Tab-separated table of C-alpha atoms and ligand atoms in Angstrom:
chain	number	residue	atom	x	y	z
Y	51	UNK	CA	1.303	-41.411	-1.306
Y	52	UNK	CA	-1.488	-38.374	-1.696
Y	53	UNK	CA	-0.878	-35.634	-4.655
Y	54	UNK	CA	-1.345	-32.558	-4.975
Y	55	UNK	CA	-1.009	-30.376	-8.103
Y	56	UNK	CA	-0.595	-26.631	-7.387
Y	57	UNK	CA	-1.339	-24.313	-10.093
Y	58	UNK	CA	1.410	-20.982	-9.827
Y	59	UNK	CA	4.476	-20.612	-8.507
Y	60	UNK	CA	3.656	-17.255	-6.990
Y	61	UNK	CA	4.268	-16.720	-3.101
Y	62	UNK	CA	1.142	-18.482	-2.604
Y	63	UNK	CA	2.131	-21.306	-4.804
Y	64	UNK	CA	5.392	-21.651	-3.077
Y	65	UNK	CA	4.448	-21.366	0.313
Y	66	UNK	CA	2.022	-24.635	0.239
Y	67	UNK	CA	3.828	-26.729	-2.771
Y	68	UNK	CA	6.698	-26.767	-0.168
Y	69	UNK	CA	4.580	-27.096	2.618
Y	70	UNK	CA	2.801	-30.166	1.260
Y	71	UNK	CA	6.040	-32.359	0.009
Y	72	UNK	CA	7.383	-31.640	3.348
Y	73	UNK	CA	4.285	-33.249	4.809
Y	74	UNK	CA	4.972	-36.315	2.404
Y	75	UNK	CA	2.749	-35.422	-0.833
Y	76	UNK	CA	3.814	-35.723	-3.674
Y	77	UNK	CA	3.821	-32.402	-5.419
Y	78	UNK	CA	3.953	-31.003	-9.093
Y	79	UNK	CA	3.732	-27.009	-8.963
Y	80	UNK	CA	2.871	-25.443	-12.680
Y	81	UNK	CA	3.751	-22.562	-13.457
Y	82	UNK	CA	2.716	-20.652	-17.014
Y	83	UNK	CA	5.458	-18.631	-17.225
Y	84	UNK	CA	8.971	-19.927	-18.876
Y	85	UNK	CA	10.331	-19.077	-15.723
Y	86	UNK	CA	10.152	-18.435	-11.498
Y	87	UNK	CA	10.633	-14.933	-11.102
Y	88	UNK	CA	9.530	-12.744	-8.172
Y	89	UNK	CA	9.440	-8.946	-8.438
Y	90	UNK	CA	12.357	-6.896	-7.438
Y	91	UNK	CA	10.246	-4.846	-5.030
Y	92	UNK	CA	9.685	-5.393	-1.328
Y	93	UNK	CA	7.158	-6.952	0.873
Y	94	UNK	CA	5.801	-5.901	4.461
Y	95	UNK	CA	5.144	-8.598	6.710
Y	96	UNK	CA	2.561	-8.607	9.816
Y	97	UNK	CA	2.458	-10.916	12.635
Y	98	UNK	CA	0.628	-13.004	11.172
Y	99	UNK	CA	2.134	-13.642	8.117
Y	100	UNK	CA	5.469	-13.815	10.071
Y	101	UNK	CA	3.524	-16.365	12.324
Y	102	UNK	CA	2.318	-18.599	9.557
Y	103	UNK	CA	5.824	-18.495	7.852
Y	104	UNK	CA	6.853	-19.976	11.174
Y	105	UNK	CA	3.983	-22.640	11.051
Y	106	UNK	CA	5.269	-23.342	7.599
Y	107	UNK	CA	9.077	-24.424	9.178
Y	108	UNK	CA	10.345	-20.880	7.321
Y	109	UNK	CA	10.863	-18.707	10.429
Y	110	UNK	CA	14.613	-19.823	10.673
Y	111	UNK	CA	15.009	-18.365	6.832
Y	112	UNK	CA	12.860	-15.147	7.774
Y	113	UNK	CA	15.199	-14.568	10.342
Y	114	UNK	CA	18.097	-13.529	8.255
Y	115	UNK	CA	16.279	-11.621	5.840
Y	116	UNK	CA	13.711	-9.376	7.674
Y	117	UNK	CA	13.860	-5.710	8.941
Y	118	UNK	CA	11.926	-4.727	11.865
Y	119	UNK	CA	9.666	-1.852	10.561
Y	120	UNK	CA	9.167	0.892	13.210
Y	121	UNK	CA	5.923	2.976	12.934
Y	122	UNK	CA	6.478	5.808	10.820
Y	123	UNK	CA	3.439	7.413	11.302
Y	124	UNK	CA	0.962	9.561	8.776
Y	125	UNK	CA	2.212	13.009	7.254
Y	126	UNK	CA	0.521	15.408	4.639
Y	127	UNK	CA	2.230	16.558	2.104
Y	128	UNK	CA	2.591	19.601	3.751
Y	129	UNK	CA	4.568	17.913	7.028
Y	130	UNK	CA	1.531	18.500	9.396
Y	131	UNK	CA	0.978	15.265	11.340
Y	132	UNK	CA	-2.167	13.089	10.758
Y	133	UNK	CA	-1.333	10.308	12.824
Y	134	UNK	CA	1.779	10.837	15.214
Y	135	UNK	CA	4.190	7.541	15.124
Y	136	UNK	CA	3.327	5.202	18.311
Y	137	UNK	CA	5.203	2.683	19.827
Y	138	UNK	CA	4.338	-0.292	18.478
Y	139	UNK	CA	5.120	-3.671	20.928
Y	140	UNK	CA	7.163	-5.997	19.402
Y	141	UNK	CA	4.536	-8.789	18.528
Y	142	UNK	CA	2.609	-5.833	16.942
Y	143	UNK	CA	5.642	-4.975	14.746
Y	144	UNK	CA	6.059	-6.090	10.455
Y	145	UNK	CA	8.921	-6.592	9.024
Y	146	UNK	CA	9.996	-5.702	5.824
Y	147	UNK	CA	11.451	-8.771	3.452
Y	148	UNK	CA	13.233	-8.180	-0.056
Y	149	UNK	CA	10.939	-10.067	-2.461
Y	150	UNK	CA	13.488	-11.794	-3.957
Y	151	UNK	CA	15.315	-12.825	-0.503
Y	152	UNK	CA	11.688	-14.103	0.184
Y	153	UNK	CA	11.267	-15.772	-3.384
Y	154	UNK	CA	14.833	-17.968	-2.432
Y	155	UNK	CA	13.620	-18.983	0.990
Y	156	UNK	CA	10.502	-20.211	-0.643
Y	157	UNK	CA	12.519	-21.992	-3.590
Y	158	UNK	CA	14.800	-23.712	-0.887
Y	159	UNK	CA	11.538	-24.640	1.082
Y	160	UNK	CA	10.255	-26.562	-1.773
Y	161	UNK	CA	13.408	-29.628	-1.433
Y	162	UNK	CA	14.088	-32.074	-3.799
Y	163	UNK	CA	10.033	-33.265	-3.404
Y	164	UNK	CA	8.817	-31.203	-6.015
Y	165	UNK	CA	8.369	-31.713	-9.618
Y	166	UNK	CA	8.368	-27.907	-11.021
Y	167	UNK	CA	7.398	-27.621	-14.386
Y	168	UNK	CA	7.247	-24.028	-16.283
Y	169	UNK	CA	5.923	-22.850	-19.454
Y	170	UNK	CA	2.332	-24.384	-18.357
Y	171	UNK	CA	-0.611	-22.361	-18.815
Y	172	UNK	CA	-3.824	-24.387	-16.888
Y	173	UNK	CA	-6.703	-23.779	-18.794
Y	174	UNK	CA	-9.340	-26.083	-17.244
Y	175	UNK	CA	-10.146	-27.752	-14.495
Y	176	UNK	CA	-12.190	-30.960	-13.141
Y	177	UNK	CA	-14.016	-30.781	-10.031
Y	178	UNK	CA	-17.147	-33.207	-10.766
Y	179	UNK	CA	-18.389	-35.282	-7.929
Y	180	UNK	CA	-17.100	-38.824	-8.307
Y	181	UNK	CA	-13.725	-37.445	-10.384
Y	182	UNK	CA	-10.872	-37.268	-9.732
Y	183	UNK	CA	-9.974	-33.307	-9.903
Y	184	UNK	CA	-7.616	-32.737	-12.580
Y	185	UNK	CA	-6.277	-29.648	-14.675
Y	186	UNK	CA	-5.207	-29.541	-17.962
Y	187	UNK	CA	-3.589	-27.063	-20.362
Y	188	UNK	CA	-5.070	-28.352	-23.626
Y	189	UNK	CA	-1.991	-30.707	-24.467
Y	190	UNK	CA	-2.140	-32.594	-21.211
Y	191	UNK	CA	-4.708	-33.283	-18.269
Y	192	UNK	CA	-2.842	-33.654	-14.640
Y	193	UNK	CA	-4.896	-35.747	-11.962
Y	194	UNK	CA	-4.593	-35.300	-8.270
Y	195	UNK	CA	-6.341	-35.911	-4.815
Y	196	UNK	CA	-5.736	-31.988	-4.424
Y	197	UNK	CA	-5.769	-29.616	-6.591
Y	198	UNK	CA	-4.507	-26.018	-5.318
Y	199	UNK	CA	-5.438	-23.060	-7.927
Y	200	UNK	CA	-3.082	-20.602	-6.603
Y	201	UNK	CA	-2.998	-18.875	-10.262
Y	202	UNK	CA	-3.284	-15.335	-8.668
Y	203	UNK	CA	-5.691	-12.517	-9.280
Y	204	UNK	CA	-6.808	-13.897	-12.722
Y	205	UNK	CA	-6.885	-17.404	-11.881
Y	206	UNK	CA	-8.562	-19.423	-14.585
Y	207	UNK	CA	-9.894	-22.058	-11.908
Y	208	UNK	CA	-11.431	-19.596	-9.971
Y	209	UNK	CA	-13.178	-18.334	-13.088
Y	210	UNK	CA	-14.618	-21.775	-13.789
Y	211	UNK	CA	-15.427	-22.787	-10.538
Y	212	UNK	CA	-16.630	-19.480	-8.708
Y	213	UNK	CA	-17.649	-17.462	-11.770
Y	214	UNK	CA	-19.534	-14.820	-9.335
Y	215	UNK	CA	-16.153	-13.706	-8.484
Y	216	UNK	CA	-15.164	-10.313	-10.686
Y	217	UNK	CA	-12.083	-8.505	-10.859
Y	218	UNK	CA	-12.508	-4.934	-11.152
Y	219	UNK	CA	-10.322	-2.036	-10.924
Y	220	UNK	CA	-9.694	-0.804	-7.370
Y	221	UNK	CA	-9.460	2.662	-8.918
Y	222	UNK	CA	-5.804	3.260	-8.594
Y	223	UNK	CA	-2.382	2.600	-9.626
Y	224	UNK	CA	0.366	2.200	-7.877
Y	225	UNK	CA	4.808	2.249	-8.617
Y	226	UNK	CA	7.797	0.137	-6.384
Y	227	UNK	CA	10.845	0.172	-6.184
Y	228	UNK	CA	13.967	-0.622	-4.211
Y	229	UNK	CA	17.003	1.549	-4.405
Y	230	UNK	CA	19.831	-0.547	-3.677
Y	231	UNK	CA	22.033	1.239	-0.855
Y	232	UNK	CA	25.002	1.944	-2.984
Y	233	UNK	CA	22.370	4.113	-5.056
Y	234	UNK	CA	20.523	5.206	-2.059
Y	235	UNK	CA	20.913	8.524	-1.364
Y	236	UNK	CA	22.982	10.196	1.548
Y	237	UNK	CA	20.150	11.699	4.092
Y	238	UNK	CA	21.591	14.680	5.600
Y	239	UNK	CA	20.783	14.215	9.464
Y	240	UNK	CA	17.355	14.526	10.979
Y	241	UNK	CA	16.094	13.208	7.775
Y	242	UNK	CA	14.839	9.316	7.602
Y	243	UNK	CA	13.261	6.984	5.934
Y	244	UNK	CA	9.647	5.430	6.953
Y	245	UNK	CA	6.285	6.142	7.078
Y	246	UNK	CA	3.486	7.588	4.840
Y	247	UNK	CA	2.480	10.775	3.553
Y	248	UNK	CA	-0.870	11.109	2.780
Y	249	UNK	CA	-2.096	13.638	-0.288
Y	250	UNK	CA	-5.542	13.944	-2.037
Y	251	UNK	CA	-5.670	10.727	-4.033
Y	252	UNK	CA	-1.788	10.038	-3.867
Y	253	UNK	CA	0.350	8.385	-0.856
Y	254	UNK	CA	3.976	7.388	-0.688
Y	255	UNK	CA	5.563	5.201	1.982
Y	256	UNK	CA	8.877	4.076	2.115
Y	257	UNK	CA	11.018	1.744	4.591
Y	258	UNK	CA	14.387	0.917	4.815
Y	259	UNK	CA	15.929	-3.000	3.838
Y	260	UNK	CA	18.511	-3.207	6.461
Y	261	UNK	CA	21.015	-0.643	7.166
Y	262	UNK	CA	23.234	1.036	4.886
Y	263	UNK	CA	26.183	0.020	7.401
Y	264	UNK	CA	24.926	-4.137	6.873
Y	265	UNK	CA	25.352	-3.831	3.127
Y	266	UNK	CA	27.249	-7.738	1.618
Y	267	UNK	CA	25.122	-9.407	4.161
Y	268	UNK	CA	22.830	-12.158	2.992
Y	269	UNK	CA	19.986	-10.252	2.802
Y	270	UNK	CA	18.902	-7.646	-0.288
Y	271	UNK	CA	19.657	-4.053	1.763
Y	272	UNK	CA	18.540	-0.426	0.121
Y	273	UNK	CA	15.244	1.792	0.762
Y	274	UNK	CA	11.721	0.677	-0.609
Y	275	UNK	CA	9.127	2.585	-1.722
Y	276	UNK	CA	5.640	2.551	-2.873
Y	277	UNK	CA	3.142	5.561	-4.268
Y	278	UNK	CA	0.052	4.913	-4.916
Y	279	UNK	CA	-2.382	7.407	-7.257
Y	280	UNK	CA	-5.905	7.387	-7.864
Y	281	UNK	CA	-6.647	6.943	-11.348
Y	282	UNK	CA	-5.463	4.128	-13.896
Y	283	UNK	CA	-1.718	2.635	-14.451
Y	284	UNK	CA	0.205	4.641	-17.057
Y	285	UNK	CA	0.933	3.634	-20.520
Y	286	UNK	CA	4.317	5.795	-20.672
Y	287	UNK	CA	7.327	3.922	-20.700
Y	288	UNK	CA	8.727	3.621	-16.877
Y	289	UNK	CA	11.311	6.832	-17.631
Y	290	UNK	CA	8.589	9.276	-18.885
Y	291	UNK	CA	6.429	7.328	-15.620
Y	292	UNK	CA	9.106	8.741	-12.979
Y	293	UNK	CA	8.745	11.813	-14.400
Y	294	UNK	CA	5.285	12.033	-13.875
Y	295	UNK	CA	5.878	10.470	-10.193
Y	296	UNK	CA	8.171	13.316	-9.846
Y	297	UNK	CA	5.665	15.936	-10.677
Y	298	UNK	CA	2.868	14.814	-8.692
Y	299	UNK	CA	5.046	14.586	-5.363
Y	300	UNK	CA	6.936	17.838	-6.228
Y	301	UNK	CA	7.090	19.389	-2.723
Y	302	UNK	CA	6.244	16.390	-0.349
Y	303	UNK	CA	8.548	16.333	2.334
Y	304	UNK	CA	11.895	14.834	1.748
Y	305	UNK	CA	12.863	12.434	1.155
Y	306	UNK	CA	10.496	11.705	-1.315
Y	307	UNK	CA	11.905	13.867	-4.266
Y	308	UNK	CA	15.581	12.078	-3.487
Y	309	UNK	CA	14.215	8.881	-3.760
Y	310	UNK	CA	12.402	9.204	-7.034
Y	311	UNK	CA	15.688	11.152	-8.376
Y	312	UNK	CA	17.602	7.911	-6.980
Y	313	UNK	CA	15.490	5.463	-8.968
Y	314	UNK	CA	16.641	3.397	-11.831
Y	315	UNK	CA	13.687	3.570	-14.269
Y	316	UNK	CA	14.880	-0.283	-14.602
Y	317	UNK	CA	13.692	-0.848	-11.756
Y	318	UNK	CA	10.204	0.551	-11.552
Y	319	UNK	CA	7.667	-1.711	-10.879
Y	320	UNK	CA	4.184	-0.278	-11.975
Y	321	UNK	CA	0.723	-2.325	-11.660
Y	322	UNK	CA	-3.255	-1.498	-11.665
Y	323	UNK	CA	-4.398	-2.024	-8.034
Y	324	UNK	CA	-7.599	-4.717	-8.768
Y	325	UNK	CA	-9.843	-7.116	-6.363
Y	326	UNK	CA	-12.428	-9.410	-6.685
Y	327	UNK	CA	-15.655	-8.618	-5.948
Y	328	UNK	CA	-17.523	-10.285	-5.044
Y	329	UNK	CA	-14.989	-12.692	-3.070
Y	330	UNK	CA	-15.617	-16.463	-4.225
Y	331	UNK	CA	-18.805	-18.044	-2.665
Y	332	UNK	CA	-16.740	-21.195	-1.406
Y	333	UNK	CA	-12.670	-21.852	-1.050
Y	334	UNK	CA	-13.316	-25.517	-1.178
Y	335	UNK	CA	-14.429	-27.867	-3.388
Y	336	UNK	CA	-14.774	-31.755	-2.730
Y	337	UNK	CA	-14.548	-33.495	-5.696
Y	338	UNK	CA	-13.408	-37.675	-6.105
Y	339	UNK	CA	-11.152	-38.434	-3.392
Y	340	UNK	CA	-10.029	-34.934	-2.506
Y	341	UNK	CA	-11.228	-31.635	-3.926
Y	342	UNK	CA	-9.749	-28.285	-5.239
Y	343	UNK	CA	-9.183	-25.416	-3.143
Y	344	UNK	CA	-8.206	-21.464	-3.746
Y	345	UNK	CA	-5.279	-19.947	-2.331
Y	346	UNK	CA	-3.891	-16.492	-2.002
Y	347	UNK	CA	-5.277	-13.767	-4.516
Y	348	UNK	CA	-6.643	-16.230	-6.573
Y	349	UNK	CA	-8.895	-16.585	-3.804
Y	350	UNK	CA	-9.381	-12.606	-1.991
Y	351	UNK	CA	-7.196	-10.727	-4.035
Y	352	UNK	CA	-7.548	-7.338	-2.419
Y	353	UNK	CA	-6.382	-3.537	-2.200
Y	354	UNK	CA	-3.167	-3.372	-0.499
Y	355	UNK	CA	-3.497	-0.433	1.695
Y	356	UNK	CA	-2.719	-3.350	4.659
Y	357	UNK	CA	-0.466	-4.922	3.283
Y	358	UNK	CA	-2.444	-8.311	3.844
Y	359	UNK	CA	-2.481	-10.159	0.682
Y	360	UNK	CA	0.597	-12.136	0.676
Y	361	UNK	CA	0.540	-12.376	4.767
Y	362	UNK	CA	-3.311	-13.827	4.037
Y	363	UNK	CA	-1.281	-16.571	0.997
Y	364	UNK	CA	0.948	-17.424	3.837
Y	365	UNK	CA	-2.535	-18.330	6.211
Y	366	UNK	CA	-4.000	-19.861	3.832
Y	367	UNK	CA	-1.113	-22.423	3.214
Y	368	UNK	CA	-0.072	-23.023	6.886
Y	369	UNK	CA	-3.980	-23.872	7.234
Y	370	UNK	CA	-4.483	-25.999	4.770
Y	371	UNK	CA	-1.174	-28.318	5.232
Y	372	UNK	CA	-2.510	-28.468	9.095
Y	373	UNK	CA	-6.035	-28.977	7.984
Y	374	UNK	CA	-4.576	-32.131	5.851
Y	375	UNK	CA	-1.860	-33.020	8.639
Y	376	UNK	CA	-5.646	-34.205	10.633
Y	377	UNK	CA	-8.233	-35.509	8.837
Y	378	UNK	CA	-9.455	-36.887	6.259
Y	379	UNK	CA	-8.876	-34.829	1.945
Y	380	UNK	CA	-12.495	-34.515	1.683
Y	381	UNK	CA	-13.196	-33.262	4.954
Y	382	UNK	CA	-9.514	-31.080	5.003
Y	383	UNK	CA	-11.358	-29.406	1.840
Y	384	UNK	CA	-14.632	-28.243	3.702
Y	385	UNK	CA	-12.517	-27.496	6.937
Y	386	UNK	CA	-10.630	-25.405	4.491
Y	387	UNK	CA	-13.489	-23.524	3.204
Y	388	UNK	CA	-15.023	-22.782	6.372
Y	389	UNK	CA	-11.562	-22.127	8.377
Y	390	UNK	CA	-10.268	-19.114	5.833
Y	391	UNK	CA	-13.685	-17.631	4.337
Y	392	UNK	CA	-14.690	-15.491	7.337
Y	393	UNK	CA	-10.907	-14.560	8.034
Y	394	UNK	CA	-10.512	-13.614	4.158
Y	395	UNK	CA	-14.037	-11.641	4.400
Y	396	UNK	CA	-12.878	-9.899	7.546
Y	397	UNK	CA	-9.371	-8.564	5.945
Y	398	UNK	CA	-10.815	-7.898	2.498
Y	399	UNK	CA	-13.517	-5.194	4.435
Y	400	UNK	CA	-10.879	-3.849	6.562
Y	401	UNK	CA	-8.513	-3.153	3.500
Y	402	UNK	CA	-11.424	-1.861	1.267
Y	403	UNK	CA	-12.107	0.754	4.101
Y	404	UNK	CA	-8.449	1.468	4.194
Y	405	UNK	CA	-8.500	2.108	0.483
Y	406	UNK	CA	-11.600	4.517	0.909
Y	407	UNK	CA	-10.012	6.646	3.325
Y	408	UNK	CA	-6.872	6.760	2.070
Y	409	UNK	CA	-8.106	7.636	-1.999
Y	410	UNK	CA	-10.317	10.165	-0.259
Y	411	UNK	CA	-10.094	13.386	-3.346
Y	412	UNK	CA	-12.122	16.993	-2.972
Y	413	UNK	CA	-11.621	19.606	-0.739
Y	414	UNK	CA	-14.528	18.143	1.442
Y	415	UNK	CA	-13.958	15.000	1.597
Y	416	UNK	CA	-10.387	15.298	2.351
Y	417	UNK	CA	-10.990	17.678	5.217
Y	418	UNK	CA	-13.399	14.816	6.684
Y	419	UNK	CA	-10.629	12.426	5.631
Y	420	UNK	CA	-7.944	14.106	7.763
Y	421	UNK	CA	-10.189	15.249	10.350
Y	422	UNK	CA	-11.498	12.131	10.752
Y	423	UNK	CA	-7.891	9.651	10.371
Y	424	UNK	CA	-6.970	10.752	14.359
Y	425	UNK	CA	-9.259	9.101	15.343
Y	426	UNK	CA	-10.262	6.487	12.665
Y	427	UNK	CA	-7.560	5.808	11.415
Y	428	UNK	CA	-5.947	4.421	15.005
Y	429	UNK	CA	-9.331	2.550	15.537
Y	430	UNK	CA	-9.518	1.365	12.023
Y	431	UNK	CA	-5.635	0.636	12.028
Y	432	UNK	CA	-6.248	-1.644	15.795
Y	433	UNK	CA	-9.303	-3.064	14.709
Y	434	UNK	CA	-6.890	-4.529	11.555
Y	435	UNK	CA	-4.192	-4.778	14.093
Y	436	UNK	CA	-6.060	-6.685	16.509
Y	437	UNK	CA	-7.539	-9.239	13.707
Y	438	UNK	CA	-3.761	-9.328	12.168
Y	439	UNK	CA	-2.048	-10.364	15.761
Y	440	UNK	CA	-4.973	-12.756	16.857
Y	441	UNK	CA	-4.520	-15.426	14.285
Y	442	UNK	CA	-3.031	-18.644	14.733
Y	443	UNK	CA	-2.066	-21.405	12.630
Y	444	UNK	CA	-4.618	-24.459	13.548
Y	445	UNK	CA	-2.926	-26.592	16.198
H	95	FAD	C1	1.458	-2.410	-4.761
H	95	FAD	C2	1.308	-3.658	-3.947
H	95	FAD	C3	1.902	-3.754	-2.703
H	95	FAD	C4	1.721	-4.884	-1.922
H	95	FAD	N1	2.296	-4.955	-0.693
H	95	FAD	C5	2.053	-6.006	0.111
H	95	FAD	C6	2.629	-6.060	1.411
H	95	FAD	O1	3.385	-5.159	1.816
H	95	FAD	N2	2.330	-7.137	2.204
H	95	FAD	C7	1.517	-8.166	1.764
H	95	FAD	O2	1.271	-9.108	2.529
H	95	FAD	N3	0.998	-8.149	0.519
H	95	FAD	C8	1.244	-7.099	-0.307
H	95	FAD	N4	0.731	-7.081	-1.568
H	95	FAD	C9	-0.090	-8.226	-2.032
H	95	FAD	C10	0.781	-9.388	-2.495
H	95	FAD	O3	1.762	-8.937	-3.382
H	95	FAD	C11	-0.078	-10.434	-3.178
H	95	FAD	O4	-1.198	-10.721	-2.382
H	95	FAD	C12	0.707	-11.732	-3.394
H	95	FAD	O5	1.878	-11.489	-4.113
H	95	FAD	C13	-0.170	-12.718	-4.144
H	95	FAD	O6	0.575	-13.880	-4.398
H	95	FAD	P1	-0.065	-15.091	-5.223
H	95	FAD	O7	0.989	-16.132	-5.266
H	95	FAD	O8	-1.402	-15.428	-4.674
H	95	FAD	O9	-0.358	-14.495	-6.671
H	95	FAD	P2	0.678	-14.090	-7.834
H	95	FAD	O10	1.870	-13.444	-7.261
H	95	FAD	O11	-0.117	-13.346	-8.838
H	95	FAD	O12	1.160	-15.472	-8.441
H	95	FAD	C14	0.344	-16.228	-9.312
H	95	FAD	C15	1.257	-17.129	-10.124
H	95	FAD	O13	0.443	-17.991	-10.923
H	95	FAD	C16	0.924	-18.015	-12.255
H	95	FAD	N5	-0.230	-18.307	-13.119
H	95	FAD	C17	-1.281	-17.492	-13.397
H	95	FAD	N6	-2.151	-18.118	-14.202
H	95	FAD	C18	-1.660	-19.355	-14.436
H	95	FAD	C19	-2.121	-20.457	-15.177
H	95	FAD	N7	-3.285	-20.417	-15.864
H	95	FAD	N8	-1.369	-21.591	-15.218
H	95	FAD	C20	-0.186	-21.654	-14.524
H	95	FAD	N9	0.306	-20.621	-13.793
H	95	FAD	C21	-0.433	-19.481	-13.737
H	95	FAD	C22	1.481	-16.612	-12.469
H	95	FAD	O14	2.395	-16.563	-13.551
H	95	FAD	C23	2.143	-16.356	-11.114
H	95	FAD	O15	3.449	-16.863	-11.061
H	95	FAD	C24	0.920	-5.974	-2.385
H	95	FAD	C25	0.336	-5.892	-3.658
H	95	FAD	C26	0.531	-4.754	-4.431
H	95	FAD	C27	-0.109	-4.691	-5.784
């Protein structure tokens, strides 16, 4: 039987640890912290995340847990429209998935094949030519045909084996949350939730987890938010850091201001927007019988003005357990390099363009900013669009 050890129990980690033992592997998935946790925030999912979660055998989970999200379009602060909401067909349509509804689907995905083991911080790894690649934490060394770093932004694999890769500040922060509905509050009519409004160096978008009316279903319900600010995550504890959110959205069109009112500080989720840059020279490496490979941010951690990086984790795993379903664990770890560089390239430049226009600041730039997003934006937005809803899991 082939192994595999996976390094992180993130979404990326998940995704293919599951993917793998339900191909027959045999799977251990290490993971440094004491325990799996996911964030109690919310997660937008494209096509093609949706479409790899299917590849993966999770659609039938998805199902029950997703939210169509309806374009909401792009305000200003001061209401004027940027970008008018557009129809959007339903294979062009996210969804919107309660992390922690997503973290349990993953968790149930992973069956009685694999052996999880927390409290393991990797600090090396082997990948010599005639090895077999291994990882170790300093107490014990784990050998595997495969070894999947999927140890997020900081991964200490990538660092070893693709030390070119940086990760530097994207130049902003940015806050979650999701109000559960019995906290949410009322909306007097005419009033929704959705979209983005766009300000000089801040934005806020929010959607809404099911309907108040389908609260006690399976699914997580209530109204998610994000705001994003240019400038670096606070130090403030998260009460005094709701304040401040407060402040700098006084006067953006409701309901902003009633959502941030709504928000238990408890569950504020703040975190310094960071990439790599350069992205990793190779995703593969052949080493001994099988190789290593990067997954998810560990491998194009990126800003998330597309919302890409966990749709791109969910690629990258339906890839490589199809790349491994046909040929040979050398050759599945070149295929693998080859198959997801260009695709991670392509996102990575589309979201870093994103993230330019959007943390656009001055009065000059942001007049160029809005004059320009009616008509960039919508290209910039189908271009992404188009690359999003053209991929396909390898047959
Ligand atoms: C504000 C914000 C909004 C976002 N919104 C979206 C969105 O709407 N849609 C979307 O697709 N993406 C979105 N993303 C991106 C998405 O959250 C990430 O791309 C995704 O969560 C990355 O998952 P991962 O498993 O690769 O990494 P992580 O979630 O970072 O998981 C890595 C795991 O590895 C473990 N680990 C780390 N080092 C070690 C080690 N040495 N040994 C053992 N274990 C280790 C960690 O503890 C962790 O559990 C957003 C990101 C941000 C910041």
């Amino acid at each position: 039987m082939r192994s595999a050890v996976v390094v992180g129990a993130g979404i990326a980690g998940l995704s293919v640890a599951g993917a793998l033992a339900r191909s027959g592997w045999a799977v251990t998935l290490l993971e440094r912290a004491d325990r799996v946790r996911p964030e109690p925030t919310a997660v937008v999912l494209w096509p093609n995340g949706v479409r790899a979660l299917r590849a993966l055998g999770l659609g039938a989970g998805l199902e029950a847990i997703a939210t169509p999200l309806p374009d909401g379009g792009v305000r200003r602060p001061d209401g004027h429209w940027l970008v008018q909401p557009r129809a959007l067909p339903a294979d062009r349509m996210p969804v919107v998935v309660h992390r922690e509804d997503l973290h349990d689907a993953l968790i149930a995905g992973l069956g009685e094949r694999v052996e999880l083991r927390t409290g393991v911080a990797v600090e090396t790894v082997h990948a010599e030519a005639g090895e077999r690649p291994a990882v170790s934490d300093g107490r014990q060394t784990i050998e595997a045909d495969l070894v999947v770093a999927a140890d997020g932004v900081d991964s200490r694999i990538r660092r070893r084996l693709a030390p070119e890769a940086t990760v530097v500040s994207s130049g902003s922060a940015a806050w979650r949350a999701v109000i559960p509905w019995y906290r949410a509050p009322q909306l007097p009519d005419g009033q929704t939730v959705g979209g983005e409004v766009l300000g000089a160096g801040y934005r806020f978008v929010s959607a809404s987890l099911g309907d108040r009316g389908s609260a006690g279903g399976s699914a997580r319900g209530g109204i998610y938010w994000v705001a994003t600010a240019a400038g670096a995550a606070r130090p403030e504890p998260p009460r005094t850091q709701l304040a401040l959110l407060r402040r700098w959205y006084a006067g953006w069109p409701a309901p902003i201001g009633e959502l941030l009112d709504a928000t238990d500080p408890a569950d504020l989720v703040q975190q310094e927007i960071r990439e790599l840059r350069p992205l990793p020279r190779a995703y593969g490496y052949p080493a001994g019988p099988g190789g290593v490979v990067l997954l998810g941010d560990a491998a194009h951690a990126m800003p998330p003005h597309l919302g890409q990086g966990a749709c791109l984790a969910f690629e990258d795993a339906a890839t490589l357990a199809a790349l491994l379903r046909e040929s040979r664990l050398p050759d599945a770890v070149t295929a693998y390099d080859r198959v997801r560089r260009p695709r991670a390239a392509t996102m990575v430049r589309q979201a870093r363009r994103m993230s330019a226009v959007l943390q656009a600041r001055g009065r000059l730039a942001l007049r160029a900013r809005d004059a320009a997003l009616g008509t960039l934006t919508p290209r910039l937005l189908n271009t992404a669009a188009a690359s999003v809803a053209q991929w396909r899991p390898p047959s």
